[in-house]
Short mmCIF file of C-alpha atoms in Angstrom, two decimals:
data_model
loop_
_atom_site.label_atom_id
_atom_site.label_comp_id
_atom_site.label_asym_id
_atom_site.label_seq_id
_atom_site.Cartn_x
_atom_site.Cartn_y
_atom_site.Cartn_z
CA UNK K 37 0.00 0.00 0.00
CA UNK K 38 0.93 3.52 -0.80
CA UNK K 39 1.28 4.90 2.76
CA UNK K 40 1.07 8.56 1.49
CA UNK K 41 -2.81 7.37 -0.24
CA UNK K 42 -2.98 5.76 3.22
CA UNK K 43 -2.75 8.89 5.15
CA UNK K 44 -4.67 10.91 2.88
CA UNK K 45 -7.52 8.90 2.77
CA UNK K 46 -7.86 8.96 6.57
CA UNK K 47 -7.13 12.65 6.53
CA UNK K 48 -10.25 13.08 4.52
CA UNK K 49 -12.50 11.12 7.02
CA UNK K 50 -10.95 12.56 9.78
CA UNK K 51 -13.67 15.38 9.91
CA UNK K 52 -16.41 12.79 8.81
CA UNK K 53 -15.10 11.20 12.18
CA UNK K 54 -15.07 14.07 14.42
CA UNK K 55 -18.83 15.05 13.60
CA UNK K 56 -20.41 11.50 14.00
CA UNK K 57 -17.79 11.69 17.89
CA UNK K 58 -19.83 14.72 18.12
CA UNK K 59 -23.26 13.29 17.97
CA UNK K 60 -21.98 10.45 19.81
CA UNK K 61 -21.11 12.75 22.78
CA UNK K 62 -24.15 14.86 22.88
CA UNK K 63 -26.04 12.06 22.82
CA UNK K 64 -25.06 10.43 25.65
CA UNK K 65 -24.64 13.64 27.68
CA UNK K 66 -28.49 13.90 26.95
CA UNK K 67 -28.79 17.05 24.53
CA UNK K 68 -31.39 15.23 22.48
CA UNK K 69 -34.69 14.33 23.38
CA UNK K 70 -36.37 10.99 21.70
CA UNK K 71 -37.95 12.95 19.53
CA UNK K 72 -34.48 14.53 18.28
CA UNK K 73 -32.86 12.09 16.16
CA UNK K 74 -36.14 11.08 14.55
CA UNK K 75 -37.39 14.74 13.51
CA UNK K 76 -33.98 15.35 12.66
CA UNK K 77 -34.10 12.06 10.11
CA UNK K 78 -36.92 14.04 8.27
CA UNK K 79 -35.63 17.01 7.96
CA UNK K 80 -32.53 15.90 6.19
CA UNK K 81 -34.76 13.50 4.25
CA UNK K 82 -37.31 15.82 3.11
CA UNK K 83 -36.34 19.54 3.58
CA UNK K 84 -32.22 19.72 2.72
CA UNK K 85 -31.29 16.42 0.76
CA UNK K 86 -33.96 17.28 -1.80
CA UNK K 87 -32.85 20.65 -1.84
CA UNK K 88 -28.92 20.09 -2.16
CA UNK K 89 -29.76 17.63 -5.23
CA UNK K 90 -31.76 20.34 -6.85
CA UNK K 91 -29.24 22.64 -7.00
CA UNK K 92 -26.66 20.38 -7.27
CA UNK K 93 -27.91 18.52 -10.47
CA UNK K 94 -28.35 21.68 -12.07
CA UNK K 95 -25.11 22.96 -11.20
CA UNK K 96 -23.26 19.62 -12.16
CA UNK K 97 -25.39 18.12 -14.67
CA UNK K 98 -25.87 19.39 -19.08
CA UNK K 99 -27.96 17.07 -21.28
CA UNK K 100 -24.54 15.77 -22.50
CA UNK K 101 -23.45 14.65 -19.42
CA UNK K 102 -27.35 13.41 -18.42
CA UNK K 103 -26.97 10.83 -21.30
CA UNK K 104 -23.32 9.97 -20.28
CA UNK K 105 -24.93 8.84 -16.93
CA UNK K 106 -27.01 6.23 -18.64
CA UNK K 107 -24.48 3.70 -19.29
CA UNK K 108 -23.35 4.08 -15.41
CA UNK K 109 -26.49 2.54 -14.09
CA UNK K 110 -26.53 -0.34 -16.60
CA UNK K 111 -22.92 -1.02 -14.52
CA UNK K 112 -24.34 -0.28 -11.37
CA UNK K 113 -27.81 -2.62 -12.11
CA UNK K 114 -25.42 -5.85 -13.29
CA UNK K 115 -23.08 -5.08 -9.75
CA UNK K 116 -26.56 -5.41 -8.15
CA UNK K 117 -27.60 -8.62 -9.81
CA UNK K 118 -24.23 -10.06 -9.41
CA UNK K 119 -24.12 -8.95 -5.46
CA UNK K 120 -27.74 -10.61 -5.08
CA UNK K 121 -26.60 -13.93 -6.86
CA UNK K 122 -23.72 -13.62 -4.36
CA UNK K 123 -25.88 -13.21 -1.11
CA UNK K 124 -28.50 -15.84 -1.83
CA UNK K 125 -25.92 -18.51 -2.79
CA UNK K 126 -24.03 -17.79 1.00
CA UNK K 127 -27.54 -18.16 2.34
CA UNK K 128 -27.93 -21.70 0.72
CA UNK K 129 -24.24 -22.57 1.57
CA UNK K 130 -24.42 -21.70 4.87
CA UNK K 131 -27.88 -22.87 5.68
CA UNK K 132 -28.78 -19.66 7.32
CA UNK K 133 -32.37 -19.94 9.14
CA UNK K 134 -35.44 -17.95 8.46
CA UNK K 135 -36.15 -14.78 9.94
CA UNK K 136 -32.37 -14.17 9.08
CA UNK K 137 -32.35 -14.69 5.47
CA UNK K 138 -33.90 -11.23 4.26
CA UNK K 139 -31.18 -9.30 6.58
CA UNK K 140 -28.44 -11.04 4.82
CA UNK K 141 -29.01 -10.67 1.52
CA UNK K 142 -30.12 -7.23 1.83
CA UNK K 143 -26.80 -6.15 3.77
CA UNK K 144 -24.56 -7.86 0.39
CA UNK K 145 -26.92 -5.91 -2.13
CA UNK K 146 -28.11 -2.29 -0.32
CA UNK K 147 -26.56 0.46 1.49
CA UNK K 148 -27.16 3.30 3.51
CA UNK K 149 -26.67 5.55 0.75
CA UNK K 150 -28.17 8.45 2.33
CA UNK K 151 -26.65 9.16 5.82
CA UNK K 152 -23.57 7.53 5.24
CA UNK K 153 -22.82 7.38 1.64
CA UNK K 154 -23.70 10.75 0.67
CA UNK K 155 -21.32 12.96 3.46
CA UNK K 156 -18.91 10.58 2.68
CA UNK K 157 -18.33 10.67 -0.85
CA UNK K 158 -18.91 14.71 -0.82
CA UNK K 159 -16.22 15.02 1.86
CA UNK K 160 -14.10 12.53 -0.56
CA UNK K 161 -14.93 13.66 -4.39
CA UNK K 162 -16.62 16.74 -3.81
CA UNK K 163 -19.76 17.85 -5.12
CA UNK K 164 -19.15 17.18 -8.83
CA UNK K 165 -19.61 13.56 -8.11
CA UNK K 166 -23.07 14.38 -6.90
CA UNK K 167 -24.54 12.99 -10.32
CA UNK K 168 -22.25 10.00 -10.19
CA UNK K 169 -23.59 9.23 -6.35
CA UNK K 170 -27.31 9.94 -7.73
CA UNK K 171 -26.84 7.19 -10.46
CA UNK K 172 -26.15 4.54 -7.34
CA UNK K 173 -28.72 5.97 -5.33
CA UNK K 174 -31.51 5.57 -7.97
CA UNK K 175 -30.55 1.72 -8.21
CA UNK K 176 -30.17 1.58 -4.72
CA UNK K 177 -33.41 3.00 -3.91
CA UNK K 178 -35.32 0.42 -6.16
CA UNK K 179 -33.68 -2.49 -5.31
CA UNK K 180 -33.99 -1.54 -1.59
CA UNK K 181 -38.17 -0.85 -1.90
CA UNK K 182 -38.74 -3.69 -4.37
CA UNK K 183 -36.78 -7.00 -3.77
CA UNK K 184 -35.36 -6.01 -0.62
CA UNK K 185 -38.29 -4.81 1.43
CA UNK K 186 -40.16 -8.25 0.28
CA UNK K 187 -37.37 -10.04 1.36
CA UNK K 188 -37.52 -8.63 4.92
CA UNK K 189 -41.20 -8.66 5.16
CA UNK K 190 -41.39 -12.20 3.87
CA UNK K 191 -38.44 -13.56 6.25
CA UNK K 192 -40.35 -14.72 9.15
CA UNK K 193 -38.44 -16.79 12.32
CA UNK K 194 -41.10 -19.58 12.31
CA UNK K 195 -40.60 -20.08 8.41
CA UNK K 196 -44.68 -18.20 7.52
CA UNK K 197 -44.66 -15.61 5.09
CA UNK K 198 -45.90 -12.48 6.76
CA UNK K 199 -49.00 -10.48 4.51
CA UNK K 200 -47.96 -7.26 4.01
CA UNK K 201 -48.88 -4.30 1.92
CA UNK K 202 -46.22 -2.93 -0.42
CA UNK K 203 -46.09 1.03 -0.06
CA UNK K 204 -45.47 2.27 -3.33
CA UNK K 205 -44.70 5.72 -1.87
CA UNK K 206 -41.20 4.17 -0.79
CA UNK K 207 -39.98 4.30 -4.83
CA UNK K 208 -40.64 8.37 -4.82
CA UNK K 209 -38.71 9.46 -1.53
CA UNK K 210 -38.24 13.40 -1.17
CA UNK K 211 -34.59 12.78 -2.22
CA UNK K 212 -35.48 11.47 -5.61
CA UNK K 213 -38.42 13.87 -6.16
CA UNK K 214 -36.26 16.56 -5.68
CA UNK K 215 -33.99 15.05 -8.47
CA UNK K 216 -36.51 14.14 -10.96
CA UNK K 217 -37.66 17.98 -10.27
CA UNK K 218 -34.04 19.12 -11.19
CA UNK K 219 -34.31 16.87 -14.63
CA UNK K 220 -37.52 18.68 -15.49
CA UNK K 221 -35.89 22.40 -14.86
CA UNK K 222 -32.74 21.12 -16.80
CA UNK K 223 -34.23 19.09 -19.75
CA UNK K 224 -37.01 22.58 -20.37
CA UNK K 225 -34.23 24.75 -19.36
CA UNK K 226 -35.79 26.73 -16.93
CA UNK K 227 -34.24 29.91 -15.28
CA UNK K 228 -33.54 29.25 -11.61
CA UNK K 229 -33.71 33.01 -9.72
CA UNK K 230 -30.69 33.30 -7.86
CA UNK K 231 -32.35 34.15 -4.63
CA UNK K 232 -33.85 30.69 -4.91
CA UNK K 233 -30.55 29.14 -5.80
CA UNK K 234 -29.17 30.57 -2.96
CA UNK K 235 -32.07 29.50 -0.29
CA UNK K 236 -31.99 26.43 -1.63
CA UNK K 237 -28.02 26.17 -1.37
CA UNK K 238 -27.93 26.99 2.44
CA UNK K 239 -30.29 24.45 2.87
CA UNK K 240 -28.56 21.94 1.19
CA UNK K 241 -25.66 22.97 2.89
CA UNK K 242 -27.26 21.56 6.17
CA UNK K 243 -26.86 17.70 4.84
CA UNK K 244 -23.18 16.54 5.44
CA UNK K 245 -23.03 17.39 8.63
CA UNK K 246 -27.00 16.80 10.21
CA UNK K 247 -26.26 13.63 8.74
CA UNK K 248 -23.00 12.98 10.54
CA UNK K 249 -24.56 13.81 13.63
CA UNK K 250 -26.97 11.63 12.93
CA UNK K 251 -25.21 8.89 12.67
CA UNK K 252 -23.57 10.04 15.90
CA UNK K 253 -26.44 10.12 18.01
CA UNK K 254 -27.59 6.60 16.29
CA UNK K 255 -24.88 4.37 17.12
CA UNK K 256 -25.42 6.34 21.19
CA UNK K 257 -28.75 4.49 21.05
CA UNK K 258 -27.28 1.45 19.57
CA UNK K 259 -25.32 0.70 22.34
CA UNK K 260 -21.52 -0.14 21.47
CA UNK K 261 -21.68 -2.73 24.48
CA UNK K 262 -24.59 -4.79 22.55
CA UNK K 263 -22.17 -5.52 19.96
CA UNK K 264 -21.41 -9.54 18.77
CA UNK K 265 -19.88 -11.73 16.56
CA UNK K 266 -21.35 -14.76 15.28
CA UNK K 267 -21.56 -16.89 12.41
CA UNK K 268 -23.91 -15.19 10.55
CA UNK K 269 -23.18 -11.80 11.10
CA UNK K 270 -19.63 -12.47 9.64
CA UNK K 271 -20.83 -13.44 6.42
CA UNK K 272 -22.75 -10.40 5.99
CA UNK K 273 -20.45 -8.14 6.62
CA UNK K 274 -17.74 -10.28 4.62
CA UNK K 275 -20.16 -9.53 1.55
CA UNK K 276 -21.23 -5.70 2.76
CA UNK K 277 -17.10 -4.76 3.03
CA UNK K 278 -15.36 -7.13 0.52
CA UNK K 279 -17.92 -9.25 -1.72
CA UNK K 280 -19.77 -5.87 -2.54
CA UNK K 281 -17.05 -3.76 -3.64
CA UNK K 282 -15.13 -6.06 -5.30
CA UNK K 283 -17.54 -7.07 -7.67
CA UNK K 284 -18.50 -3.43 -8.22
CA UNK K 285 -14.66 -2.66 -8.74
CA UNK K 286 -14.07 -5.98 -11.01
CA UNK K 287 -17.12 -5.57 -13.38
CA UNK K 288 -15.66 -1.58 -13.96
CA UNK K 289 -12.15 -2.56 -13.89
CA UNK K 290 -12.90 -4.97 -16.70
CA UNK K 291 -15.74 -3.51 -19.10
CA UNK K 292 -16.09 0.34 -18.38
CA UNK K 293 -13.02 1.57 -20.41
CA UNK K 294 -12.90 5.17 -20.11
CA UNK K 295 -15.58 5.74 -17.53
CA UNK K 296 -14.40 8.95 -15.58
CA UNK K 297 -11.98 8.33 -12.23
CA UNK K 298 -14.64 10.15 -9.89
CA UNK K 299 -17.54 8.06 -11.23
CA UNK K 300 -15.65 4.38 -10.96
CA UNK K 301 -14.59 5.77 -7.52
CA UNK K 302 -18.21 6.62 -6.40
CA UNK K 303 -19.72 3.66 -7.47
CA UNK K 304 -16.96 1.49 -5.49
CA UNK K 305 -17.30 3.30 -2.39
CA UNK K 306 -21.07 3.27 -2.57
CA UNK K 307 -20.91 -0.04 -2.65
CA UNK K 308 -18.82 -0.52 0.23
CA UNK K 309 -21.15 1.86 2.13
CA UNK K 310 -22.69 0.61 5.65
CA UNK K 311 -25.82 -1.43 5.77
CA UNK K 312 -29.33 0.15 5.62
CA UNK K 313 -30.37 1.60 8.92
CA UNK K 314 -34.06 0.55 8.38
CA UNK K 315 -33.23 -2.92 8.48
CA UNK K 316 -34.00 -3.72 12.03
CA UNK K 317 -37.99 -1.57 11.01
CA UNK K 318 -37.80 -4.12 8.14
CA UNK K 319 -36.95 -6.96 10.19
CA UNK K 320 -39.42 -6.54 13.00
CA UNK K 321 -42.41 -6.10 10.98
CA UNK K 322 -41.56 -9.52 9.13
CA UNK K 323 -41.12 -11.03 12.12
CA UNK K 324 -37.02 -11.37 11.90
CA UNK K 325 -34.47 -11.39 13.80
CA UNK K 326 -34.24 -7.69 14.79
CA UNK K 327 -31.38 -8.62 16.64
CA UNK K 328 -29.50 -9.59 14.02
CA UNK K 329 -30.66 -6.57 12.37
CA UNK K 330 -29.59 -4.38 14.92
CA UNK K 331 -26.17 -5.75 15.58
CA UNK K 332 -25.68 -5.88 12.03
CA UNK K 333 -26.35 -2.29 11.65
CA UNK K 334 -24.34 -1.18 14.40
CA UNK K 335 -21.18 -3.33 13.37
CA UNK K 336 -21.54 -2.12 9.61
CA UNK K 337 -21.78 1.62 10.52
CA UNK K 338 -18.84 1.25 12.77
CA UNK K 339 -16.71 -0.37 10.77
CA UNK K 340 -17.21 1.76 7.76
CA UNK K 341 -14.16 4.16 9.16
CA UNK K 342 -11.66 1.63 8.93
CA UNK K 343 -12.45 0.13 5.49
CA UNK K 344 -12.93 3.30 3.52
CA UNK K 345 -9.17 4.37 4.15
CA UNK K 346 -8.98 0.69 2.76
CA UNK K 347 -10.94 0.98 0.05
CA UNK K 348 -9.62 4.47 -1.30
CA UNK K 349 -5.79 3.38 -0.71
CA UNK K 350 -6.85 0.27 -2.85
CA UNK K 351 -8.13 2.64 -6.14
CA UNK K 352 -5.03 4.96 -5.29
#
């Protein structure tokens, strides 16, 4: 390893790290009510996320560069497919038991794009690979409200498939409103006031770190001391950290020629992102292991600051 990438790379997280401490520390020296972390959840979600990509799709995005995009998500959709083949042939191999199942495979194929992925690959790309990060987030959004969602709701500990009803309101979130808005103003070309630009910039402004904090104040409630290692829980994060990315890195090593550095990067890192913090929701009302879920969660979120200095040290 380069130790000069090395040190770089954990220079860049080093602020990513002191935020989410932050969180962490108010937390626990009770700052936040309940209601806090929650309310602050939807604000990033539906007020400044779908704000920032507004702005920042116009800002970062021509028609040129739209179509360009295109052939990035027919990558990103056959990393998916391959990651899902992955995670339901270590489910069969290792004859994991129901209730367990859904959380497995979903932790190989989806991340937590949003509150972990996003900061992070703004505070290591910047905000020109916003488009490149929207491209993962689109595929990661679908494949996290279709498949995955059924797989979680349809995982149940005594083996019965739980009846629920799919929300179809999960496929539009804010986030992806707010892009598909952006697409509209840039496809009909659209004059943006700059007042509005600017509102909309200082709320955007408010994701990286609300979203840090978030995190912080998350793993607080966690609980670092509930934290275990079993059989199970090994294999998923084997495939979340090193089955995940390396697919995603292999299939663009070998058949994207001349895709842009910042876009292979983004996708890579994306897909080494954390696991989805909605999991354990997921899991509970499929009747799953929540605990799995939970621990899973915890351990994935954690873990994310040692393996991105690993990851970016590995593209160089």
């Amino acid at each position: 390893m380069n130790i000069d990438v090395l040190l770089t790379s954990i220079q860049s997280i080093i602020p990513i790290i002191v935020i989410i401490v932050l969180g962490y520390f108010l937390q626990a020296r009770g700052w936040f009510g309940e209601e806090f972390a929650p309310n602050l959840s939807r604000l990033i979600m539906n007020v400044a996320l779908p704000a920032s990509i507004f702005v920042s799709v116009l800002k970062y995005l021509t028609l040129d560069k739209l179509v360009s995009l295109s052939s990035g998500l027919v990558y990103v959709f056959a990393a998916f497919v391959g990651t899902y083949i992955l995670a339901f042939l270590a489910v069969w191999i290792f004859k994991v038991q129901p209730g367990r199942r859904g959380t497995m495979i979903n932790t190989f194929a989806n991340a937590n794009t949003i509150f972990i992925g996003l900061p992070l690959n703004i505070a290591l790309f910047g905000d020109n690979a916003l488009p490149f990060f929207l491209v993962y987030y689109i595929m990661n959004t679908i494949s996290t409200w279709t498949l995955g969602v059924y797989l979680m709701t349809s995982d149940s500990k005594s083996g019965k498939k739980q009846q629920t009803k799919f929300n179809w309101k999960k496929l539009l979130p804010a986030p992806l409103v707010g892009f598909l808005i952006a697409l509209v103003f840039l496809l009909a070309r659209i004059p943006v006031p700059d007042f509005a630009t600017n509102t909309l910039t200082y709320i955007g402004n408010l994701v990286t770190p609300l979203s840090l904090i978030y995190i912080g104040i998350t793993l607080q409630k966690a609980g670092l001391k509930t934290i275990r290692f079993d059989r199970d829980t090994i294999i998923t994060l084997v495939g979340r950290f090193i089955l995940a990315p390396a697919l995603m890195f292999s299939l663009l090593y070998f058949t994207a020629h001349g895709m842009p550095t910042t876009e292979f990067n983004t996708f890579v890192i994306q897909s080494a992102a954390p696991a989805l913090a909605v999991l354990p929701i997921l899991a509970n009302q499929g009747d799953g292991d929540v605990e799995l879920s939970t621990n899973i969660v915890t351990i994935s979120t954690i873990l994310f600051v040692i393996v991105v200095p690993i990851v970016m040290t590995l593209l160089g």
